XYZ file of C-alpha atoms in Angstrom:
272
model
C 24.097 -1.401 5.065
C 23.590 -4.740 5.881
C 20.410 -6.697 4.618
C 18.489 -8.510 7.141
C 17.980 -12.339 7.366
C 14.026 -13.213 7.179
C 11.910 -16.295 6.970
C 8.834 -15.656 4.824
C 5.194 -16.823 5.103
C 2.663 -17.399 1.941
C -0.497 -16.025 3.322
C -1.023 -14.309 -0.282
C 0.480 -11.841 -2.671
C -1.126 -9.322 -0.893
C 0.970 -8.872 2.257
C 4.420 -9.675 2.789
C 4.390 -11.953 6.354
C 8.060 -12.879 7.570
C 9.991 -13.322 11.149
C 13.112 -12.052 11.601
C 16.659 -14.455 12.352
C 19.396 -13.133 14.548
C 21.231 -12.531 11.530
C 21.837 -9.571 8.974
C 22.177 -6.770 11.784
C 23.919 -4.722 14.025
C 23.490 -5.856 17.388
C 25.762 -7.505 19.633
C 26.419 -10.247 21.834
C 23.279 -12.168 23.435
C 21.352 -9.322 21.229
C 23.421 -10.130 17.762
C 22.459 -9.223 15.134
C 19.030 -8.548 14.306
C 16.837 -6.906 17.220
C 14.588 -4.188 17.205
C 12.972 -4.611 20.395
C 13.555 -1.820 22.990
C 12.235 -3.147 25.702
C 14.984 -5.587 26.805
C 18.002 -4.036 27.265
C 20.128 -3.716 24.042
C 21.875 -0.369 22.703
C 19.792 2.060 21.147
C 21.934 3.289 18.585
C 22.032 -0.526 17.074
C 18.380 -1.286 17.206
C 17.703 2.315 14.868
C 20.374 0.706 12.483
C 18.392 -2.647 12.748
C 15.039 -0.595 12.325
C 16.689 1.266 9.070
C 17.889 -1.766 7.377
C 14.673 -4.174 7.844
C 12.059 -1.172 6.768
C 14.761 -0.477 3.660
C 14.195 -4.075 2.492
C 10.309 -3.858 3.385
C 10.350 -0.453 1.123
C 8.484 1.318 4.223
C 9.804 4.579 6.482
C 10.391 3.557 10.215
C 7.091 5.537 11.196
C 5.151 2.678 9.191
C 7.051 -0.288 11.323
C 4.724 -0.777 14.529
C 5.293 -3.165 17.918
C 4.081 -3.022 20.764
C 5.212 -2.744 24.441
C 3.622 -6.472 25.457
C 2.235 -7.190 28.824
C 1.233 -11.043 28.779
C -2.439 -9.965 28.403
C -5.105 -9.583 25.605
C -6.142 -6.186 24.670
C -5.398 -5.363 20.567
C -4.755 -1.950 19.377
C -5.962 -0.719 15.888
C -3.638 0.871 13.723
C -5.143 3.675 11.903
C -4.527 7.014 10.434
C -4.730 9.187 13.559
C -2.157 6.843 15.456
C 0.332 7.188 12.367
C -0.326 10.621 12.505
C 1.167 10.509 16.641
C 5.021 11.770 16.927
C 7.773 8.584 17.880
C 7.269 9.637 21.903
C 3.275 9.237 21.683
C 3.245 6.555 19.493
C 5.298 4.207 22.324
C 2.605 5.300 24.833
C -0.209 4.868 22.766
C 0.814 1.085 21.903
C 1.928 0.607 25.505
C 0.227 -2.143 27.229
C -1.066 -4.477 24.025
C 0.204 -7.895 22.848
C -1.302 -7.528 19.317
C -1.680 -4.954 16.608
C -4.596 -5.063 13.860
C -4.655 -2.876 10.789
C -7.077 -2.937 7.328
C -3.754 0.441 5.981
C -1.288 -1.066 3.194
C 1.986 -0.127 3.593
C 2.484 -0.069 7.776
C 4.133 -3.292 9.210
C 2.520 -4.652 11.990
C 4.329 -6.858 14.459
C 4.836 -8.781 17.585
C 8.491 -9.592 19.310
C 8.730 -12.991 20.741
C 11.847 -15.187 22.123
C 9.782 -18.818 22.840
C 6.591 -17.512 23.059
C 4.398 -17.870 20.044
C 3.832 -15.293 17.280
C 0.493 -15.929 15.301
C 0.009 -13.378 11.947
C -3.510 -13.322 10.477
C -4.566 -12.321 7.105
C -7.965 -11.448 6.093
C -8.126 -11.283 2.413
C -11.907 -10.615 2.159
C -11.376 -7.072 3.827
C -7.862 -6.747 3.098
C -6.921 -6.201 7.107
C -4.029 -8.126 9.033
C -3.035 -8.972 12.532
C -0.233 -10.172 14.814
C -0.482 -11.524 18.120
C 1.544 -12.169 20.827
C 0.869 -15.913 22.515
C 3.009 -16.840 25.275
C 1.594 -18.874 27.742
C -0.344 -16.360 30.058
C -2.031 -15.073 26.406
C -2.556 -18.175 25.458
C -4.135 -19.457 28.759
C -6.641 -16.033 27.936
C -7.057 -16.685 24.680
C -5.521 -13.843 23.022
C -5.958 -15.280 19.506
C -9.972 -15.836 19.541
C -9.899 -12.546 20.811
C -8.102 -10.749 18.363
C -10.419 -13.088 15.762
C -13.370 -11.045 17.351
C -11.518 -7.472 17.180
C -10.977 -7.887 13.785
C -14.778 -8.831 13.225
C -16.080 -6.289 14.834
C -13.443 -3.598 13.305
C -13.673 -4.919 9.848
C -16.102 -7.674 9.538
C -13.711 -10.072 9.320
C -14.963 -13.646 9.322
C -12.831 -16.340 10.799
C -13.875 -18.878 7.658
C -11.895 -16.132 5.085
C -8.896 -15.804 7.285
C -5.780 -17.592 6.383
C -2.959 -17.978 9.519
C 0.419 -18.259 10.235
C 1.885 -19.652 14.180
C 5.434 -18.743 13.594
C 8.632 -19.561 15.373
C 8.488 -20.580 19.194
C 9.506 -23.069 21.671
C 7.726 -26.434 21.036
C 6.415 -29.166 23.486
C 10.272 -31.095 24.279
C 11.685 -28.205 25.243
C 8.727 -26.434 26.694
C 9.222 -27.582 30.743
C 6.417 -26.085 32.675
C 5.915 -26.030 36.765
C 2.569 -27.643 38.154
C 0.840 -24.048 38.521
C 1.019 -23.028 34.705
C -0.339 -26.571 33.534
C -3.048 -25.756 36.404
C -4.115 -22.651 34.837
C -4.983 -24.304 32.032
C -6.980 -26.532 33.473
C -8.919 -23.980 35.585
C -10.081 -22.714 32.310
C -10.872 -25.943 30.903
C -8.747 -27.002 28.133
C -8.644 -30.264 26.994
C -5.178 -31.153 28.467
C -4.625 -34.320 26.980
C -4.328 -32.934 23.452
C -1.380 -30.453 23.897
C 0.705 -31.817 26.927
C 2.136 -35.040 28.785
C 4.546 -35.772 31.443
C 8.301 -36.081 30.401
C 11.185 -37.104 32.292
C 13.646 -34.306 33.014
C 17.148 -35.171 32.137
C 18.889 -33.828 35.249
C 16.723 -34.328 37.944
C 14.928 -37.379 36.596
C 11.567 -36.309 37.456
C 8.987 -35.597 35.483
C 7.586 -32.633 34.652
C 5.006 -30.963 32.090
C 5.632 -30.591 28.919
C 3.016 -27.891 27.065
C 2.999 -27.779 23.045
C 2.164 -24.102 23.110
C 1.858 -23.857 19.215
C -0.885 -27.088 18.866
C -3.252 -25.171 21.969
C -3.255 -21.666 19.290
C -3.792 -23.720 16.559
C -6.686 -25.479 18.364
C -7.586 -21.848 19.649
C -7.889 -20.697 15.601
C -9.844 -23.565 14.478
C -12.327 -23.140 17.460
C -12.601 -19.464 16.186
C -13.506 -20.961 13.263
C -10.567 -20.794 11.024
C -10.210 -23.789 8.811
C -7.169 -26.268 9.620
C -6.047 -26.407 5.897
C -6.045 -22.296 6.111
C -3.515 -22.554 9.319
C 0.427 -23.223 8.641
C 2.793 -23.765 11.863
C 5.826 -23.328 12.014
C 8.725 -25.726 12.354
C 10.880 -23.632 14.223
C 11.819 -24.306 17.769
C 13.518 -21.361 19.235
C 14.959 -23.146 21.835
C 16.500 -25.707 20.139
C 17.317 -23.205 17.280
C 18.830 -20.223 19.195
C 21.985 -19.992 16.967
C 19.340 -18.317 14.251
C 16.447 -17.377 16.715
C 16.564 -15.773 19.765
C 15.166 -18.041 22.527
C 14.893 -16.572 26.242
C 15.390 -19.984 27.933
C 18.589 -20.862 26.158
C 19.865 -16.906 25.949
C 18.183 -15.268 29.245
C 15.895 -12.554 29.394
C 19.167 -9.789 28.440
C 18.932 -11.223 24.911
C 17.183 -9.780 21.471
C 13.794 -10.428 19.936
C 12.438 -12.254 17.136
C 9.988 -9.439 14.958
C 7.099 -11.284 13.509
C 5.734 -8.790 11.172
C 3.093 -8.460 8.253
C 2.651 -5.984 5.639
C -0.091 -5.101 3.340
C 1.159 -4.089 0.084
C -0.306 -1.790 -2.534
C -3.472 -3.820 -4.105
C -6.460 -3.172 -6.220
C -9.803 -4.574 -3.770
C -12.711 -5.243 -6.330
C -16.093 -5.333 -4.732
């Protein structure tokens, strides 16, 4: 079996946080190697080989490795007991329609699937819960991640001060070329503009267009939630300019694999 390829997060002993590469599966062409998303086209029968090798390295069974079917939109499902307990079938419908997963159970892997938009993991140590989001820009734009900050307070009485964060790999502000209308919805909802775009020649048509630095405005978006900047870590990665080890929809098209950005609780004593 092959062994997946993984970049790993420090958000604490206590959960294992990672994204997946393109490499160490069983995938091929614009979906090679490692995708387990089934939502955009790739063979079946390679994305269960995919989902067997990356839950044999977590140690989990594929019933404990959880993504969504995401819509672009805001609403954040809670993992629990009585959705485990749901057969494959009813599991898909029940997590149909969300673009992030929360969870306080150890041992289930949480996860979002992302090719330029912005995957953002949470980790709540106080309450021993997790969550992954889904930012691209129409989530972003609704403000998916303060959102999900409030979910997990009300679910678990999470507060944003004890939560450590992780934006992980997703196309940054040079290669991030937006029309008129998407910087416009940002401004309809008042963000301050100036600190997460600019104008920027294009190279072939020599006119210049938007430029959006998708990862700063989620950042910004955690710290206004009230998560401490020292307790946020971004990312390096830019998909796009990275799409020999990342999957990036703008370089590859939309018939290409998914990055899984997942987190795990592991076994842990919680003192009171």
């Amino acid at each position: 079996m092959k062994q997946p390829k993984l970049v790993y997060y420090d958000l604490g002993t206590e959960v294992t946080a990672f994204s997946t590469t393109r490499h160490g599966g069983y995938s091929k062409g614009n979906y090679a190697e490692l995708n387990i998303n089934r939502f955009c086209g790739d063979d079946e029968a390679c994305i269960r080989k995919n989902r067997e090798a990356l839950c044999t390295l977590l140690g989990i069974s594929d019933d404990r490795l959880l993504m969504p079917h995401q819509v672009h939109l805001t609403k954040v499902a809670r993992i629990d007991e009585a959705l485990l307990s749901l057969s494959e079938e009813q599991r898909r419908e029940a997590l149909e329609g969300y673009d992030a997963l929360m969870t306080n159970l150890e041992g289930v892997c949480i996860g979002v699937s992302t090719a330029d938009c912005i995957p953002i993991l949470l980790y709540d140590k106080a309450h021993h819960a997790v969550c992954a989001i889904h930012a691209g820009w129409r989530g972003t734009v609704a403000r998916i991640a303060e959102k999900a900050i409030a979910e997990m307070e009300a679910a678990y009485g999470t507060q944003p001060l004890q939560l450590v964060a992780q934006i992980g790999p997703g196309i940054h502000q040079d290669s991030f070329e937006v029309g008129d209308e998407v910087y416009e919805a940002f401004v309809q909802v008042g963000f301050d503009m100036p600190s997460f775009s600019r104008r920027q020649e294009n190279a072939l048509s020599h006119q210049e267009k938007w430029h959006l630095d998708l990862p700063e405005c989620n950042r910004q978006q955690l710290m206004n939630a009230g998560i401490p900047a020292a307790s946020i870590s971004v990312s390096p990665i830019c998909t796009f300019e990275q799409a020999d080890r990342f999957f990036s929809a703008r370089k590859l098209g939309i018939s290409s694999g998914r990055i899984f950005t997942g987190i795990v609780m592991n076994d842990v004593m919680i003192s009171n």
